Amino acid sequence: MRELVLVLGDQLSFASPALADFEPEQDRVLMIEASGEATAVWSHKARIAMFLSAMRHFANGVAARSWPFDYVQLDDPGPSEMAGRLRAALKRHRPKTLRVVEPGEWRILQIIEDACKKEGISLKLLDDTHFMCSRHEFVQWAKAKKELRLEFFYRLMRRQYQVLMDGAEPVGGQWNFDAENRSAYPKRTGPGDIPPPAWFEPDPVTREVLALVEKHFPDHPGSLDQFGWPVNREQALHALAVFIKHRLAQFGTYQDAMWTDTPVGWHSLLSAALNLHLLDPREVITAAETAYREGRVSLESAEGFIRQILGWREFIRGMYWLDMPGLKEANHFAHQRTLPDWFWTGQTQMACMRDSLKQTLALGYAHHIQRLMVIGNFATLAELSPQQVADWFLAIYVDAIEWVELPNTAGMALHACGNRFTSKPYVASGAYISRQSNYCAGCRYDPAQRTGDSACPYTTLYWHFIAKHEKTLAGNPRTALMAKNLHRLSSEERAGIAQRAAGMLKHLDAL
Ligand SMILES: Cc1cc2nc3c(=O)[nH]c(=O)nc-3n(C[C@H](O)[C@H](O)[C@H](O)COP(=O)(O)OP(=O)(O)OC[C@H]3O[C@@H](n4cnc5c(N)ncnc54)[C@H](O)[C@@H]3O)c2cc1C
Ligand code: SF4
């Protein structure tokens, strides 16, 4: 055999460079399901099902081409870990070369390199052309920069790919409409009727996978009852079309809005399809830009959406490879507290957290502001261990793959890398959540109270955080005001906050 072509579970595209020179006479495709991948972190059932169903749909496409194919199923005998299964496949086929696109996780790269070394097989590792900025290009960009900030990278990508550009200038004369992307839903009427996203009745392949997941991982968190994610290219394209036609128009305005029992708002729900390569980022960006150019959506919405994909998604991926493996250990604030049990059940008295966690367990999904400003914000304020928090985020979302999860969690949400990704920590008191949502109206806590029994944990712990890091915050122009505001509080109040915060931090499980 010339080449054994390994297609990983997050590389499900026939445009993959791994398959570019495929010759059925002398090559073979290899795909591996491994239960160890579902237990490396205690994965949500929907996350496991998403990967397995999408892999099996892709496998049907390989089979339809009548290519030589080795598909290792979850309950096949032999080792259950990826490493053991890969080595067994190399032994079975003894190819001259293992050909694979660079994986989305540093750990998997180590496994592949190690297996090839131990089996004496040469490894051909290919650039992942799904991404619009290669790892090498990102390193070159980062080398020339004093500070690694999204905004500069995003402008470069806009210019390079001529996205939303009028020649050398951004369309509309402005690079960024972030300030227009922060509205809350109207407090009196709420979100109103939001057109639903595309959601798919499980087909026989998915139904078989759902049963398999229930059988093998019965005690894993989350539910499969509402599973309707796009699991093949046709469904992913349909989901994209529905989003562009019905939901993109209001995406920009309500990007940061939250409301009880409104789990998806105007968001696209395309992250899992993108991350498994069922969609190409270029076609998603083109669809959004075309909708703007044809006058179907505003520039604010199109730009706000494109920024997430051409900007954030590529930036985050570049940062992951730039900072691994150290990123996994990053802990700027030396936070060590254990994750409260209610992260896995949603049984907390904090209404914002309860709503975000309950929908996470039901769907494997929460939108960005819930992840960043409800869950991540709490984790920072409650001084939770970044490693435990990152493992939780990796386990619990259908779109979670380490290259995108870890920089978002450690780098963005927890400020575990200091100012490397952002110029200030993303921390906020209950006042922010109260402004952006209706959560507080139905909560046992009061966002305006810093002390006392009904003090909102976000508010108390926010002021505790500011007091603890006062000197550093005062020295940074982006956070100086936060530190200054502390001086508006009397010394009694500061003592009260310190006391209440100590009680909360000691009994996080009871919040
Ligand atoms: C703590 C934390 C953990 C996260 N973990 C993940 C993860 O495991 N996987 C993941 O795909 N995203 C992750 N994100 C980013 C973001 O929250 C999700 O991409 C988004 O919520 C997915 O929902 P959506 O498809 O409806 O996105 P939309 O709001 O509709 O955004 C459109 C697309 O832009 C991309 N995007 C938006 N924000 C980001 C971002 N910050 N980083 C990278 N891509 C982005 C996604 O591909 C998304 O589908 C995380 C964010 C935080 C704060
Ligand atoms: S009062 Fe505090 S804990 Fe309750 S919903 Fe509002 S922000 Fe969340």
XYZ file of C-alpha atoms and ligand atoms in Angstrom:
572
model
C 0.000 0.000 0.000
C 1.288 3.448 -0.902
C -0.667 5.716 1.429
C -3.081 5.069 4.239
C -5.199 8.221 4.398
C -6.459 8.932 7.903
C -9.610 11.080 7.934
C -10.230 12.380 11.442
C -13.715 12.990 12.855
C -13.398 16.760 12.440
C -12.131 16.643 8.844
C -15.237 15.464 7.040
C -14.822 17.129 3.660
C -14.132 15.583 0.274
C -12.216 18.781 -0.527
C -9.680 17.794 2.149
C -6.067 17.827 0.923
C -5.728 14.347 2.447
C -7.925 13.021 -0.363
C -6.519 15.210 -3.138
C -4.188 12.645 -4.731
C -6.106 9.578 -3.639
C -5.436 6.586 -5.889
C -7.798 3.688 -5.196
C -5.355 1.182 -6.758
C -2.687 1.809 -4.154
C -4.234 3.859 -1.294
C -6.858 3.249 1.382
C -8.996 5.528 3.543
C -8.936 4.963 7.312
C -11.485 6.308 9.799
C -11.475 5.443 13.492
C -14.210 5.661 16.112
C -12.679 5.293 19.582
C -14.601 5.343 22.838
C -11.520 6.833 24.515
C -12.278 10.060 22.610
C -15.669 10.273 24.341
C -14.174 9.714 27.774
C -10.930 11.760 27.495
C -13.266 14.398 28.917
C -16.680 13.286 30.214
C -18.468 14.247 26.995
C -22.060 15.355 26.591
C -24.036 12.629 24.813
C -24.942 15.028 21.992
C -21.265 15.833 21.394
C -20.439 12.142 21.031
C -23.470 11.605 18.780
C -22.581 14.623 16.631
C -19.114 13.242 15.846
C -20.213 9.642 15.311
C -23.209 10.458 13.147
C -21.268 12.926 10.980
C -18.414 10.399 10.602
C -20.816 7.652 9.563
C -22.554 9.887 7.037
C -19.170 10.794 5.589
C -18.222 7.110 5.536
C -21.278 6.445 3.368
C -19.860 8.982 0.904
C -16.510 7.167 0.856
C -18.272 3.829 0.347
C -20.340 5.330 -2.502
C -17.079 6.124 -4.311
C -16.078 2.445 -3.935
C -12.706 3.452 -2.506
C -10.770 0.908 -0.434
C -11.790 1.747 3.108
C -11.117 0.662 6.668
C -13.732 2.025 9.092
C -13.133 1.046 12.715
C -16.437 1.107 14.589
C -16.900 2.061 18.234
C -17.719 -1.466 19.415
C -15.164 -3.297 17.258
C -12.909 -5.503 19.415
C -9.388 -4.466 20.361
C -8.078 -1.370 22.069
C -10.613 1.362 22.818
C -8.182 4.294 22.696
C -7.317 6.225 19.563
C -3.603 5.482 20.008
C -4.096 1.698 20.192
C -6.557 1.671 17.303
C -4.255 3.697 15.079
C -1.266 1.490 15.803
C -3.351 -1.619 15.112
C -4.422 -0.134 11.747
C -0.805 0.673 10.836
C 0.162 -2.910 11.692
C -2.762 -4.246 9.648
C -2.014 -2.292 6.490
C 1.714 -1.561 6.697
C 1.472 1.441 4.321
C 4.593 3.237 3.094
C 3.113 6.476 4.411
C 0.351 7.642 6.704
C -1.207 10.719 5.130
C -3.229 13.031 7.324
C -4.264 16.656 7.573
C -2.934 18.348 10.725
C -5.418 17.523 13.504
C -7.414 20.056 15.543
C -5.933 18.926 18.812
C -2.342 18.915 20.004
C -2.916 15.623 21.881
C -4.033 13.862 18.686
C -0.979 15.159 16.847
C 1.212 13.547 19.521
C -0.714 10.279 19.166
C -0.276 10.220 15.378
C 3.427 11.102 15.468
C 4.067 8.559 18.197
C 2.177 5.761 16.409
C 4.095 6.341 13.164
C 7.400 6.433 15.004
C 6.700 3.230 16.907
C 5.481 1.403 13.787
C 8.292 2.778 11.606
C 5.918 4.389 9.113
C 6.582 7.719 7.483
C 4.106 10.482 8.209
C 2.882 13.028 5.667
C 1.244 15.846 7.627
C -0.660 18.309 5.441
C -1.723 21.910 6.067
C -5.407 22.172 6.907
C -6.682 24.236 3.979
C -10.147 24.464 5.568
C -8.734 27.434 7.471
C -8.156 30.709 5.701
C -4.963 31.531 7.599
C -2.383 28.743 7.763
C -0.469 28.072 10.951
C 2.695 29.327 9.259
C 1.047 32.576 8.100
C -0.278 33.198 11.602
C 3.157 32.684 13.147
C 4.598 35.189 10.665
C 1.861 37.708 11.499
C 2.328 37.228 15.254
C 6.113 37.627 15.038
C 5.786 41.171 13.785
C 3.317 42.253 16.473
C 3.907 43.646 19.947
C 0.352 42.797 20.976
C -1.742 40.016 19.494
C -5.161 41.581 19.016
C -8.096 40.385 16.954
C -8.792 43.762 15.358
C -5.458 43.996 13.494
C -5.613 40.385 12.371
C -9.207 40.782 11.200
C -8.377 43.807 9.046
C -5.530 41.871 7.438
C -7.892 38.996 6.609
C -10.513 41.376 5.204
C -7.895 42.923 2.919
C -6.332 39.615 1.938
C -9.640 38.003 0.982
C -11.317 41.229 -0.187
C -14.303 40.616 2.099
C -16.642 43.586 2.601
C -14.124 45.863 0.919
C -14.413 48.752 -1.525
C -10.926 48.558 -2.955
C -8.542 49.334 -0.099
C -11.274 50.654 2.215
C -13.826 48.763 4.290
C -17.383 48.942 2.954
C -19.304 51.641 4.836
C -16.045 53.350 5.854
C -15.791 51.389 9.095
C -14.063 48.086 9.908
C -16.159 47.132 12.856
C -19.767 47.613 13.954
C -19.286 46.022 17.369
C -20.943 48.969 19.122
C -24.155 48.311 17.128
C -24.094 44.605 18.051
C -24.911 44.865 21.739
C -28.653 45.460 22.057
C -30.762 43.634 24.595
C -34.249 42.362 23.690
C -36.924 44.961 24.531
C -37.579 44.511 28.257
C -41.392 44.862 27.893
C -41.988 42.599 24.899
C -39.014 40.239 25.007
C -37.505 38.617 21.925
C -40.856 38.166 20.096
C -41.111 35.563 17.321
C -37.699 34.502 16.146
C -37.736 32.327 12.996
C -36.443 28.884 14.037
C -33.121 27.482 12.835
C -33.008 24.413 10.578
C -33.365 21.323 12.775
C -33.287 17.780 11.419
C -35.315 14.692 12.227
C -32.713 11.963 12.908
C -32.349 9.629 9.903
C -31.613 5.888 10.302
C -27.833 6.491 10.579
C -28.318 9.055 13.344
C -30.932 6.935 15.110
C -28.485 4.029 15.239
C -25.817 6.343 16.649
C -28.175 7.769 19.278
C -28.953 4.228 20.470
C -25.249 3.375 20.491
C -24.416 6.433 22.593
C -27.179 5.631 25.101
C -25.870 2.058 25.318
C -22.166 2.847 25.726
C -22.296 6.135 27.619
C -25.496 5.972 29.709
C -24.097 7.977 32.633
C -22.610 10.779 30.513
C -24.079 14.269 30.927
C -26.709 15.775 28.676
C -29.696 14.562 26.744
C -30.270 13.271 23.212
C -34.021 13.928 23.247
C -33.807 17.052 21.086
C -30.888 16.004 18.862
C -31.421 17.638 15.459
C -27.982 18.973 14.474
C -26.889 18.926 10.823
C -24.729 15.817 10.416
C -23.929 15.801 6.697
C -23.048 18.324 4.032
C -26.554 18.580 2.561
C -28.061 19.340 5.962
C -25.285 21.803 6.790
C -25.868 23.688 3.520
C -29.587 23.789 4.256
C -28.912 25.096 7.788
C -26.699 27.829 6.299
C -29.383 28.810 3.755
C -32.084 29.008 6.461
C -29.842 31.157 8.646
C -28.959 33.589 5.854
C -32.559 33.887 4.657
C -34.389 34.165 7.959
C -32.032 34.908 10.851
C -28.947 36.835 9.755
C -30.937 40.081 9.478
C -31.268 40.417 13.266
C -28.092 38.530 14.219
C -26.033 41.710 14.542
C -28.495 43.614 16.691
C -29.179 40.837 19.196
C -25.806 39.068 19.222
C -25.285 39.860 22.933
C -28.904 39.493 24.094
C -30.137 36.787 26.487
C -33.658 35.822 27.525
C -35.196 32.995 29.531
C -36.156 29.958 27.428
C -34.590 31.507 24.334
C -31.672 29.148 23.901
C -30.558 30.110 20.406
C -31.828 33.651 19.769
C -30.774 34.857 16.313
C -27.516 32.896 16.344
C -26.499 30.687 13.431
C -25.869 27.335 15.158
C -23.312 26.627 12.467
C -20.239 26.145 14.667
C -20.400 22.340 14.846
C -20.974 22.022 11.081
C -18.038 24.365 10.473
C -15.762 22.643 12.964
C -16.431 19.205 11.472
C -15.750 20.735 8.014
C -19.243 20.025 6.727
C -19.151 23.703 5.770
C -16.253 25.717 4.406
C -15.780 29.114 6.078
C -15.371 30.771 2.654
C -18.840 29.713 1.506
C -20.378 30.885 4.798
C -18.683 34.295 4.495
C -19.654 34.635 0.830
C -23.287 33.810 1.635
C -23.394 36.539 4.304
C -21.644 39.123 2.127
C -23.946 38.362 -0.823
C -27.002 38.846 1.395
C -25.661 42.300 2.294
C -24.667 43.248 -1.266
C -28.147 42.256 -2.492
C -29.742 44.453 0.166
C -31.269 41.589 2.184
C -29.440 42.332 5.444
C -27.779 45.373 6.980
C -24.039 45.943 6.942
C -24.027 45.757 10.774
C -25.414 42.229 10.704
C -23.264 40.975 7.844
C -20.100 42.479 9.321
C -20.920 41.292 12.842
C -21.339 37.733 11.584
C -18.357 37.731 9.212
C -16.127 39.099 11.994
C -16.861 35.969 14.030
C -15.740 33.633 11.272
C -13.057 35.466 9.310
C -11.812 37.209 12.460
C -12.360 35.354 15.705
C -12.438 31.778 14.431
C -9.168 32.129 12.488
C -7.476 34.214 15.210
C -8.376 31.704 17.898
C -7.051 28.816 15.858
C -3.797 30.643 15.192
C -3.404 31.420 18.897
C -4.012 27.777 19.864
C -1.118 26.470 17.786
C 1.077 29.419 18.707
C 0.649 28.823 22.443
C 0.354 25.057 22.776
C 1.202 23.068 24.804
C 1.684 25.816 27.438
C -1.852 27.118 26.924
C -3.229 24.029 28.635
C -1.410 24.904 31.866
C -2.005 28.680 31.776
C -3.246 30.075 35.086
C -2.467 33.798 35.329
C -4.450 34.302 38.573
C -3.373 30.942 40.096
C -7.042 30.004 40.561
C -7.454 26.540 42.072
C -11.073 26.079 43.151
C -13.001 22.988 42.165
C -15.915 23.171 39.735
C -19.183 23.079 41.697
C -21.246 19.940 41.004
C -24.133 21.996 39.609
C -22.121 22.655 36.446
C -23.186 19.095 35.506
C -26.844 19.362 36.612
C -27.864 23.015 36.272
C -29.217 22.924 39.819
C -28.168 26.324 41.053
C -30.219 29.196 42.454
C -28.648 31.694 40.032
C -31.297 32.076 37.330
C -28.860 33.167 34.602
C -26.568 30.235 35.243
C -29.462 27.787 35.640
C -30.986 28.768 32.289
C -27.614 28.628 30.497
C -26.706 25.257 32.015
C -30.117 23.657 31.516
C -30.129 24.481 27.808
C -26.512 23.320 27.566
C -27.490 19.952 29.012
C -30.579 19.735 26.779
C -28.903 20.727 23.507
C -25.123 20.796 23.884
C -25.410 24.477 22.986
C -25.219 27.910 24.578
C -24.505 31.049 22.601
C -21.389 33.146 22.931
C -22.554 35.621 25.558
C -23.887 32.844 27.773
C -20.536 31.031 27.489
C -18.464 34.193 28.000
C -20.426 36.466 30.330
C -22.543 34.030 32.335
C -20.512 30.815 32.659
C -16.971 32.065 31.948
C -17.452 35.271 33.927
C -18.650 33.278 36.938
C -15.715 30.866 36.633
C -13.235 33.758 36.764
C -14.979 35.545 39.626
C -15.340 32.287 41.580
C -11.622 31.565 41.089
C -12.203 28.167 39.473
C -9.256 26.184 38.163
C -8.845 27.022 34.433
C -7.944 23.405 33.709
C -11.190 22.112 35.237
C -13.235 24.785 33.503
C -11.588 24.083 30.134
C -12.229 20.340 30.505
C -15.879 21.120 31.209
C -16.226 23.374 28.145
C -14.519 20.736 26.005
C -16.919 18.076 27.251
C -20.217 19.861 27.121
C -20.721 21.568 23.729
C -21.419 19.860 20.411
C -18.962 22.205 18.683
C -16.125 21.656 21.163
C -12.742 20.806 19.699
C -9.663 21.836 21.605
C -8.229 24.278 19.020
C -11.310 26.478 19.433
C -12.455 25.637 22.949
C -9.197 26.126 24.859
C -8.169 29.601 23.601
C -11.752 30.793 24.112
C -11.878 29.402 27.634
C -8.376 30.004 28.955
C -7.374 32.929 26.737
C -10.643 34.858 26.502
C -13.086 33.923 29.243
C -10.752 33.171 32.168
C -7.902 35.566 31.364
C -5.642 32.647 32.235
C -2.955 33.947 29.866
C -2.994 37.474 31.265
C -3.189 40.124 28.545
C -1.982 37.844 25.763
C -5.367 37.546 23.974
C -7.252 40.539 25.325
C -6.365 43.827 26.943
C -8.513 43.193 30.041
C -10.319 40.391 31.869
C -13.931 39.772 30.796
C -15.468 40.261 34.232
C -18.770 41.950 34.983
C -21.189 42.275 37.874
C -24.860 41.257 37.914
C -25.669 44.712 36.457
C -24.346 43.579 33.058
C -26.442 40.390 33.053
C -29.452 42.375 34.230
C -28.999 44.828 31.323
C -28.570 42.139 28.686
C -31.332 39.744 29.786
C -34.489 39.177 31.813
C -32.812 36.559 33.995
C -32.636 38.661 37.139
C -36.416 39.200 37.289
C -36.880 35.511 38.125
C -33.888 35.100 40.425
C -33.620 34.573 44.152
C -30.674 37.036 44.098
C -30.689 40.786 43.432
C -28.099 42.129 40.961
C -27.994 45.505 42.744
C -27.009 44.012 46.136
C -23.343 43.545 46.986
C -23.838 42.313 50.530
C -26.503 40.503 52.508
C -28.385 37.278 51.889
C -29.887 38.320 48.551
C -26.633 39.730 47.154
C -26.060 38.513 43.597
C -22.969 36.279 43.502
C -21.773 37.994 40.315
C -22.000 41.404 41.984
C -20.342 40.420 45.268
C -17.606 38.411 43.604
C -17.042 41.124 40.994
C -16.272 43.720 43.676
C -14.172 41.170 45.527
C -12.212 40.554 42.309
C -11.705 44.291 41.752
C -10.501 44.762 45.323
C -8.138 41.792 45.093
C -6.577 42.967 41.804
C -6.931 46.688 42.400
C -3.307 47.589 41.776
C -3.034 45.794 38.433
C -6.413 47.045 37.248
C -5.562 50.629 38.205
C -2.375 50.433 36.133
C -4.196 49.470 32.907
C -6.029 52.291 31.063
C -8.740 49.796 29.955
C -9.559 48.877 33.572
C -8.507 51.931 35.561
C -12.128 53.041 35.912
C -13.116 49.712 37.473
C -10.490 50.214 40.159
C -11.457 53.864 40.619
C -15.098 52.923 41.230
C -13.988 50.841 44.178
C -13.200 54.057 46.038
C -16.843 55.079 45.895
C -17.557 52.292 48.392
C -17.279 52.939 52.119
C -14.826 50.896 54.160
C -17.772 49.168 55.904
C -19.189 48.166 52.575
C -15.820 46.877 51.385
C -15.522 44.828 54.555
C -19.056 43.497 54.017
C -18.196 42.476 50.446
C -15.037 40.713 51.603
C -17.005 38.784 54.217
C -19.871 37.829 51.892
C -17.440 36.860 49.106
C -15.491 34.619 51.498
C -18.727 32.827 52.418
C -19.709 32.388 48.777
C -16.288 31.128 47.743
C -16.289 28.629 50.584
C -19.698 27.252 49.624
C -19.871 27.529 45.832
C -21.968 24.362 45.729
C -24.742 26.142 47.671
C -25.118 29.132 45.321
C -15.670 29.899 27.128
C -15.977 29.724 25.655
C -15.845 28.484 25.059
C -16.115 28.329 23.698
N -15.956 27.101 23.136
C -16.187 26.934 21.814
C -16.041 25.657 21.203
O -15.713 24.670 21.859
N -16.284 25.549 19.880
C -16.656 26.628 19.110
O -16.865 26.475 17.912
N -16.780 27.833 19.668
C -16.570 28.023 20.979
N -16.729 29.269 21.532
C -17.032 30.413 20.662
C -18.522 30.710 20.453
O -19.144 30.844 21.694
C -19.217 29.640 19.615
O -18.524 29.475 18.397
C -20.643 30.025 19.284
O -21.364 30.265 20.467
C -21.298 28.918 18.486
O -22.644 29.201 18.246
P -23.165 29.697 16.825
O -22.727 28.765 15.764
O -24.625 29.916 16.953
O -22.368 31.031 16.649
P -22.741 32.466 16.073
O -22.929 33.395 17.189
O -23.830 32.355 15.083
O -21.384 32.887 15.348
C -21.085 32.483 13.997
C -19.864 31.617 13.929
O -18.718 32.356 14.256
C -17.744 31.505 14.863
N -17.391 32.084 16.163
C -18.087 32.981 16.880
N -17.405 33.339 17.987
C -16.263 32.628 17.975
C -15.151 32.551 18.838
N -15.063 33.289 19.957
N -14.177 31.688 18.525
C -14.229 30.945 17.411
N -15.256 30.982 16.544
C -16.249 31.827 16.811
C -18.381 30.140 15.029
O -17.917 29.300 14.010
C -19.864 30.422 14.876
O -20.569 29.343 14.317
C -16.498 29.445 22.906
C -16.633 30.682 23.522
C -16.383 30.830 24.873
C -16.514 32.177 25.496
S -29.411 38.304 40.128
Fe -27.317 37.689 39.708
S -27.380 35.446 39.791
Fe -29.490 36.135 39.592
S -29.901 36.139 37.395
Fe -29.200 38.203 37.913
S -27.004 38.146 37.550
Fe -27.686 36.029 37.645
